[in-house]
PDB file of C-alpha atoms in Angstrom:
ATOM      1  CA  UNK A   1       6.223 -17.510 -14.709  1.00  0.00           C
ATOM      2  CA  UNK A   2       9.758 -17.260 -13.353  1.00  0.00           C
ATOM      3  CA  UNK A   3       9.581 -19.423  -9.992  1.00  0.00           C
ATOM      4  CA  UNK A   4      13.252 -19.313  -9.704  1.00  0.00           C
ATOM      5  CA  UNK A   5      13.364 -15.468  -9.698  1.00  0.00           C
ATOM      6  CA  UNK A   6      10.440 -15.442  -7.236  1.00  0.00           C
ATOM      7  CA  UNK A   7      12.641 -17.778  -4.639  1.00  0.00           C
ATOM      8  CA  UNK A   8      15.621 -15.619  -4.960  1.00  0.00           C
ATOM      9  CA  UNK A   9      13.868 -12.514  -4.502  1.00  0.00           C
ATOM     10  CA  UNK A  10      11.951 -14.110  -1.453  1.00  0.00           C
ATOM     11  CA  UNK A  11      15.345 -15.636   0.143  1.00  0.00           C
ATOM     12  CA  UNK A  12      17.019 -11.883  -0.481  1.00  0.00           C
ATOM     13  CA  UNK A  13      14.371  -9.977   1.263  1.00  0.00           C
ATOM     14  CA  UNK A  14      13.703 -12.611   3.820  1.00  0.00           C
ATOM     15  CA  UNK A  15      17.489 -12.301   4.963  1.00  0.00           C
ATOM     16  CA  UNK A  16      17.473  -8.573   4.473  1.00  0.00           C
ATOM     17  CA  UNK A  17      14.167  -7.117   5.317  1.00  0.00           C
ATOM     18  CA  UNK A  18      13.085  -8.801   8.457  1.00  0.00           C
ATOM     19  CA  UNK A  19      10.620  -6.264   9.317  1.00  0.00           C
ATOM     20  CA  UNK A  20       8.278  -5.597   6.369  1.00  0.00           C
ATOM     21  CA  UNK A  21       5.401  -3.680   7.533  1.00  0.00           C
ATOM     22  CA  UNK A  22       3.346  -0.452   6.708  1.00  0.00           C
ATOM     23  CA  UNK A  23       4.972   2.554   7.272  1.00  0.00           C
ATOM     24  CA  UNK A  24       1.367   4.276   7.883  1.00  0.00           C
ATOM     25  CA  UNK A  25       0.700   5.169  11.797  1.00  0.00           C
ATOM     26  CA  UNK A  26      -2.539   3.551  13.259  1.00  0.00           C
ATOM     27  CA  UNK A  27      -4.752   2.206  16.222  1.00  0.00           C
ATOM     28  CA  UNK A  28      -7.307   0.538  15.241  1.00  0.00           C
ATOM     29  CA  UNK A  29      -8.707  -1.189  11.539  1.00  0.00           C
ATOM     30  CA  UNK A  30     -10.985   2.159  11.433  1.00  0.00           C
ATOM     31  CA  UNK A  31      -7.916   4.451  11.449  1.00  0.00           C
ATOM     32  CA  UNK A  32      -5.735   2.427   9.276  1.00  0.00           C
ATOM     33  CA  UNK A  33      -8.858   2.508   6.611  1.00  0.00           C
ATOM     34  CA  UNK A  34      -8.763   6.648   7.000  1.00  0.00           C
ATOM     35  CA  UNK A  35      -4.732   6.755   6.976  1.00  0.00           C
ATOM     36  CA  UNK A  36      -4.868   4.533   3.646  1.00  0.00           C
ATOM     37  CA  UNK A  37      -7.384   6.586   1.887  1.00  0.00           C
ATOM     38  CA  UNK A  38      -5.745   9.683   2.698  1.00  0.00           C
ATOM     39  CA  UNK A  39      -2.483   8.583   1.211  1.00  0.00           C
ATOM     40  CA  UNK A  40      -3.355   8.033  -2.076  1.00  0.00           C
ATOM     41  CA  UNK A  41      -0.900  10.054  -4.213  1.00  0.00           C
ATOM     42  CA  UNK A  42       0.336  11.685  -0.965  1.00  0.00           C
ATOM     43  CA  UNK A  43       3.458  10.067   1.164  1.00  0.00           C
ATOM     44  CA  UNK A  44       3.039   7.811   4.284  1.00  0.00           C
ATOM     45  CA  UNK A  45       5.335  10.706   6.362  1.00  0.00           C
ATOM     46  CA  UNK A  46       2.787  13.488   5.344  1.00  0.00           C
ATOM     47  CA  UNK A  47      -0.116  11.490   6.435  1.00  0.00           C
ATOM     48  CA  UNK A  48       1.334  10.592   9.579  1.00  0.00           C
ATOM     49  CA  UNK A  49       1.702  14.474  10.439  1.00  0.00           C
ATOM     50  CA  UNK A  50      -1.900  14.783  10.617  1.00  0.00           C
ATOM     51  CA  UNK A  51      -3.669  11.600  11.325  1.00  0.00           C
ATOM     52  CA  UNK A  52      -3.176  12.005  15.114  1.00  0.00           C
ATOM     53  CA  UNK A  53      -5.475  15.105  15.220  1.00  0.00           C
ATOM     54  CA  UNK A  54      -7.830  13.206  13.299  1.00  0.00           C
ATOM     55  CA  UNK A  55      -7.939   9.941  15.147  1.00  0.00           C
ATOM     56  CA  UNK A  56      -8.540  12.343  18.264  1.00  0.00           C
ATOM     57  CA  UNK A  57     -11.236  13.724  16.581  1.00  0.00           C
ATOM     58  CA  UNK A  58     -13.234  10.671  14.851  1.00  0.00           C
ATOM     59  CA  UNK A  59     -12.346   7.507  16.986  1.00  0.00           C
ATOM     60  CA  UNK A  60     -15.403   5.619  15.615  1.00  0.00           C
ATOM     61  CA  UNK A  61     -17.025   5.698  12.360  1.00  0.00           C
ATOM     62  CA  UNK A  62     -20.159   7.443  14.000  1.00  0.00           C
ATOM     63  CA  UNK A  63     -18.035  10.193  14.725  1.00  0.00           C
ATOM     64  CA  UNK A  64     -16.758  10.608  11.297  1.00  0.00           C
ATOM     65  CA  UNK A  65     -20.098   9.738   9.607  1.00  0.00           C
ATOM     66  CA  UNK A  66     -21.772  12.970  11.755  1.00  0.00           C
ATOM     67  CA  UNK A  67     -19.297  15.311  10.465  1.00  0.00           C
ATOM     68  CA  UNK A  68     -19.350  18.280   8.175  1.00  0.00           C
ATOM     69  CA  UNK A  69     -17.562  18.268   5.033  1.00  0.00           C
ATOM     70  CA  UNK A  70     -16.096  21.680   6.228  1.00  0.00           C
ATOM     71  CA  UNK A  71     -14.982  20.138   9.368  1.00  0.00           C
ATOM     72  CA  UNK A  72     -13.000  17.341   7.693  1.00  0.00           C
ATOM     73  CA  UNK A  73     -11.401  19.325   5.296  1.00  0.00           C
ATOM     74  CA  UNK A  74     -10.092  22.020   7.291  1.00  0.00           C
ATOM     75  CA  UNK A  75      -8.195  18.754   8.862  1.00  0.00           C
ATOM     76  CA  UNK A  76      -7.134  17.336   5.543  1.00  0.00           C
ATOM     77  CA  UNK A  77      -6.637  20.473   3.758  1.00  0.00           C
ATOM     78  CA  UNK A  78      -2.844  20.249   3.423  1.00  0.00           C
ATOM     79  CA  UNK A  79      -3.030  16.754   2.107  1.00  0.00           C
ATOM     80  CA  UNK A  80      -3.380  15.908  -1.838  1.00  0.00           C
ATOM     81  CA  UNK A  81      -7.003  16.224  -3.106  1.00  0.00           C
ATOM     82  CA  UNK A  82      -8.539  17.325   0.223  1.00  0.00           C
ATOM     83  CA  UNK A  83     -12.024  18.035  -1.403  1.00  0.00           C
ATOM     84  CA  UNK A  84     -12.215  14.256  -2.648  1.00  0.00           C
ATOM     85  CA  UNK A  85     -10.861  12.817   0.176  1.00  0.00           C
ATOM     86  CA  UNK A  86     -13.286  14.431   2.629  1.00  0.00           C
ATOM     87  CA  UNK A  87     -16.245  13.308   1.054  1.00  0.00           C
ATOM     88  CA  UNK A  88     -14.763   9.723   0.596  1.00  0.00           C
ATOM     89  CA  UNK A  89     -14.003   9.768   4.231  1.00  0.00           C
ATOM     90  CA  UNK A  90     -17.484  10.824   5.302  1.00  0.00           C
ATOM     91  CA  UNK A  91     -19.001   8.408   2.653  1.00  0.00           C
ATOM     92  CA  UNK A  92     -17.045   5.700   3.926  1.00  0.00           C
ATOM     93  CA  UNK A  93     -17.640   6.246   7.495  1.00  0.00           C
ATOM     94  CA  UNK A  94     -21.356   6.630   6.945  1.00  0.00           C
ATOM     95  CA  UNK A  95     -21.403   3.373   4.958  1.00  0.00           C
ATOM     96  CA  UNK A  96     -19.574   1.169   7.785  1.00  0.00           C
ATOM     97  CA  UNK A  97     -22.470   2.306  10.240  1.00  0.00           C
ATOM     98  CA  UNK A  98     -25.384   1.888   7.890  1.00  0.00           C
ATOM     99  CA  UNK A  99     -24.067  -1.587   6.241  1.00  0.00           C
ATOM    100  CA  UNK A 100     -21.618  -2.855   8.206  1.00  0.00           C
ATOM    101  CA  UNK A 101     -22.691  -2.451  11.985  1.00  0.00           C
ATOM    102  CA  UNK A 102     -19.614  -0.012  12.137  1.00  0.00           C
ATOM    103  CA  UNK A 103     -17.119  -2.475  11.553  1.00  0.00           C
ATOM    104  CA  UNK A 104     -14.457  -2.419   8.761  1.00  0.00           C
ATOM    105  CA  UNK A 105     -15.146  -5.411   6.677  1.00  0.00           C
ATOM    106  CA  UNK A 106     -12.735  -8.199   5.959  1.00  0.00           C
ATOM    107  CA  UNK A 107     -13.123  -9.336   2.540  1.00  0.00           C
ATOM    108  CA  UNK A 108     -11.589  -7.182  -0.144  1.00  0.00           C
ATOM    109  CA  UNK A 109     -15.078  -7.264  -2.430  1.00  0.00           C
ATOM    110  CA  UNK A 110     -16.870  -5.498   0.576  1.00  0.00           C
ATOM    111  CA  UNK A 111     -14.229  -2.968   1.355  1.00  0.00           C
ATOM    112  CA  UNK A 112     -14.449  -2.106  -2.513  1.00  0.00           C
ATOM    113  CA  UNK A 113     -17.907  -0.950  -2.115  1.00  0.00           C
ATOM    114  CA  UNK A 114     -16.715   1.842   0.136  1.00  0.00           C
ATOM    115  CA  UNK A 115     -16.423   5.264  -0.864  1.00  0.00           C
ATOM    116  CA  UNK A 116     -12.994   6.034  -1.584  1.00  0.00           C
ATOM    117  CA  UNK A 117     -11.877   2.539  -1.388  1.00  0.00           C
ATOM    118  CA  UNK A 118     -10.449   0.961  -4.435  1.00  0.00           C
ATOM    119  CA  UNK A 119      -8.870  -2.520  -5.094  1.00  0.00           C
ATOM    120  CA  UNK A 120      -5.418  -1.455  -3.627  1.00  0.00           C
ATOM    121  CA  UNK A 121      -6.780  -0.102  -0.395  1.00  0.00           C
ATOM    122  CA  UNK A 122      -9.335  -2.938  -0.329  1.00  0.00           C
ATOM    123  CA  UNK A 123      -6.242  -5.478  -0.200  1.00  0.00           C
ATOM    124  CA  UNK A 124      -4.103  -3.482   2.213  1.00  0.00           C
ATOM    125  CA  UNK A 125      -6.649  -3.266   4.685  1.00  0.00           C
ATOM    126  CA  UNK A 126      -7.417  -7.054   3.897  1.00  0.00           C
ATOM    127  CA  UNK A 127      -3.867  -8.324   4.137  1.00  0.00           C
ATOM    128  CA  UNK A 128      -2.653  -6.038   7.051  1.00  0.00           C
ATOM    129  CA  UNK A 129      -5.598  -6.238   9.496  1.00  0.00           C
ATOM    130  CA  UNK A 130      -7.029  -9.575   8.569  1.00  0.00           C
ATOM    131  CA  UNK A 131      -3.947 -11.384   7.409  1.00  0.00           C
ATOM    132  CA  UNK A 132      -5.849 -12.267   3.663  1.00  0.00           C
ATOM    133  CA  UNK A 133      -3.672 -13.895   1.081  1.00  0.00           C
ATOM    134  CA  UNK A 134      -3.518 -10.834  -1.093  1.00  0.00           C
ATOM    135  CA  UNK A 135      -1.361  -8.540  -2.732  1.00  0.00           C
ATOM    136  CA  UNK A 136      -2.032  -4.506  -2.984  1.00  0.00           C
ATOM    137  CA  UNK A 137      -0.270  -3.119  -5.795  1.00  0.00           C
ATOM    138  CA  UNK A 138       0.477   0.324  -5.909  1.00  0.00           C
ATOM    139  CA  UNK A 139       2.872   2.583  -8.026  1.00  0.00           C
ATOM    140  CA  UNK A 140       5.874   0.952  -6.185  1.00  0.00           C
ATOM    141  CA  UNK A 141       4.745  -2.729  -6.240  1.00  0.00           C
ATOM    142  CA  UNK A 142       4.045  -1.946  -9.912  1.00  0.00           C
ATOM    143  CA  UNK A 143       7.549  -0.552 -10.823  1.00  0.00           C
ATOM    144  CA  UNK A 144       9.876  -2.823  -8.539  1.00  0.00           C
ATOM    145  CA  UNK A 145       7.648  -6.081 -10.085  1.00  0.00           C
ATOM    146  CA  UNK A 146       8.374  -5.539 -13.459  1.00  0.00           C
ATOM    147  CA  UNK A 147      11.927  -3.880 -13.444  1.00  0.00           C
ATOM    148  CA  UNK A 148      12.989  -7.096 -11.523  1.00  0.00           C
ATOM    149  CA  UNK A 149      11.132  -9.044 -14.085  1.00  0.00           C
ATOM    150  CA  UNK A 150       8.107 -10.716 -11.952  1.00  0.00           C
ATOM    151  CA  UNK A 151       5.730  -9.193 -14.231  1.00  0.00           C
ATOM    152  CA  UNK A 152       5.218  -8.169 -17.513  1.00  0.00           C
ATOM    153  CA  UNK A 153       1.684  -6.807 -17.154  1.00  0.00           C
ATOM    154  CA  UNK A 154       0.837  -3.644 -18.104  1.00  0.00           C
ATOM    155  CA  UNK A 155      -1.741  -3.167 -15.766  1.00  0.00           C
ATOM    156  CA  UNK A 156      -2.189  -3.286 -11.989  1.00  0.00           C
ATOM    157  CA  UNK A 157      -4.646  -6.165 -12.223  1.00  0.00           C
ATOM    158  CA  UNK A 158      -1.995  -8.455 -14.499  1.00  0.00           C
ATOM    159  CA  UNK A 159       1.146  -7.440 -11.993  1.00  0.00           C
ATOM    160  CA  UNK A 160      -1.523  -8.675  -9.134  1.00  0.00           C
ATOM    161  CA  UNK A 161      -2.256 -11.612 -10.807  1.00  0.00           C
ATOM    162  CA  UNK A 162       1.149 -12.488 -11.774  1.00  0.00           C
ATOM    163  CA  UNK A 163       2.868 -11.690  -7.978  1.00  0.00           C
ATOM    164  CA  UNK A 164      -0.231 -13.755  -6.552  1.00  0.00           C
ATOM    165  CA  UNK A 165       0.684 -16.931  -8.609  1.00  0.00           C
ATOM    166  CA  UNK A 166       4.375 -16.436  -7.709  1.00  0.00           C
ATOM    167  CA  UNK A 167       4.808 -15.571  -3.771  1.00  0.00           C
ATOM    168  CA  UNK A 168       3.715 -18.044  -1.531  1.00  0.00           C
ATOM    169  CA  UNK A 169       0.253 -17.195  -0.035  1.00  0.00           C
ATOM    170  CA  UNK A 170       1.686 -17.051   3.405  1.00  0.00           C
ATOM    171  CA  UNK A 171       4.066 -14.678   2.265  1.00  0.00           C
ATOM    172  CA  UNK A 172       1.746 -12.608  -0.066  1.00  0.00           C
ATOM    173  CA  UNK A 173       1.276  -9.746   2.736  1.00  0.00           C
ATOM    174  CA  UNK A 174       4.874  -9.426   3.720  1.00  0.00           C
ATOM    175  CA  UNK A 175       5.719  -9.423  -0.215  1.00  0.00           C
ATOM    176  CA  UNK A 176       3.604  -6.391  -0.614  1.00  0.00           C
ATOM    177  CA  UNK A 177       5.679  -4.512   1.835  1.00  0.00           C
ATOM    178  CA  UNK A 178       9.113  -5.602   1.076  1.00  0.00           C
ATOM    179  CA  UNK A 179       8.211  -4.485  -2.699  1.00  0.00           C
ATOM    180  CA  UNK A 180       6.750  -0.784  -1.614  1.00  0.00           C
ATOM    181  CA  UNK A 181       9.760  -0.480   0.560  1.00  0.00           C
ATOM    182  CA  UNK A 182      12.203  -1.393  -1.767  1.00  0.00           C
ATOM    183  CA  UNK A 183      10.585   0.949  -4.524  1.00  0.00           C
ATOM    184  CA  UNK A 184      10.142   3.769  -1.937  1.00  0.00           C
ATOM    185  CA  UNK A 185      13.937   3.751  -1.010  1.00  0.00           C
ATOM    186  CA  UNK A 186      16.041   1.885  -3.397  1.00  0.00           C
ATOM    187  CA  UNK A 187      14.461   1.188  -6.771  1.00  0.00           C
ATOM    188  CA  UNK A 188      13.405   4.455  -6.823  1.00  0.00           C
ATOM    189  CA  UNK A 189      11.350   6.071  -9.922  1.00  0.00           C
ATOM    190  CA  UNK A 190      13.599   8.502 -11.420  1.00  0.00           C
ATOM    191  CA  UNK A 191      17.393   7.597 -10.090  1.00  0.00           C
ATOM    192  CA  UNK A 192      17.286   4.097  -9.285  1.00  0.00           C
ATOM    193  CA  UNK A 193      20.033   3.094  -6.442  1.00  0.00           C
ATOM    194  CA  UNK A 194      21.393  -0.162  -8.447  1.00  0.00           C
ATOM    195  CA  UNK A 195      25.004   0.203  -7.263  1.00  0.00           C
ATOM    196  CA  UNK A 196      23.256  -0.260  -3.546  1.00  0.00           C
ATOM    197  CA  UNK A 197      20.828  -3.011  -4.432  1.00  0.00           C
ATOM    198  CA  UNK A 198      21.497  -6.470  -3.207  1.00  0.00           C
ATOM    199  CA  UNK A 199      18.782  -7.670  -6.094  1.00  0.00           C
ATOM    200  CA  UNK A 200      21.251  -6.735  -8.610  1.00  0.00           C
ATOM    201  CA  UNK A 201      21.951 -10.391  -9.709  1.00  0.00           C
ATOM    202  CA  UNK A 202      18.526 -11.193 -10.039  1.00  0.00           C
ATOM    203  CA  UNK A 203      17.007  -7.922 -11.458  1.00  0.00           C
ATOM    204  CA  UNK A 204      16.113  -8.371 -15.422  1.00  0.00           C
ATOM    205  CA  UNK A 205      16.224  -4.490 -16.034  1.00  0.00           C
ATOM    206  CA  UNK A 206      19.630  -4.153 -14.392  1.00  0.00           C
ATOM    207  CA  UNK A 207      21.068  -7.057 -16.274  1.00  0.00           C
ATOM    208  CA  UNK A 208      19.681  -5.516 -19.748  1.00  0.00           C
ATOM    209  CA  UNK A 209      21.324  -1.998 -19.064  1.00  0.00           C
ATOM    210  CA  UNK A 210      24.517  -3.550 -17.962  1.00  0.00           C
ATOM    211  CA  UNK A 211      24.715  -6.467 -20.565  1.00  0.00           C
ATOM    212  CA  UNK A 212      25.037  -8.906 -17.651  1.00  0.00           C
ATOM    213  CA  UNK A 213      24.382 -12.226 -18.877  1.00  0.00           C
TER     214      UNK A 213
END
């Protein structure tokens, strides 16, 4: 574990990205959970276009649990994988009502019991809503972490383990957003904007590609 690299990355982000938070719009833990489920393989911008109507129609878990598949599908049909997501949303709301007293649980292990909620989604909710010291690894976090050299992990779980060990506990939730936003706007998948990147001097892949010692 390269603690010097983690220190330098933390220092740069702290100075250059003071405001790092989810770009999903929400007004309650339940609505953030809906938005994160919908955001799987879909952009936050697109999800934000449709969630105001969804949130108005389903203000509480009971409302969504009582909805028909057709009703939910009609509201999310322009979002990726609407069939599965409609089923997951109704199942998630139903389990919140039946097993969690209509409250979004705070522990990742409990969140992962909900339909449509994997490890990444569980960690996002636990971190953003409840301030848990966990890091959610999505495609952006995975890519940026490996390019920078913060992790050599070949799996999401391995990268999460490295990031959890490398970032200070109180910074893990923020670090998640640092890496997502950097991957979304600078360290993009196909054409990373290396010449604009302030992390050039610390980035392992940049050094390798440009023979910087």
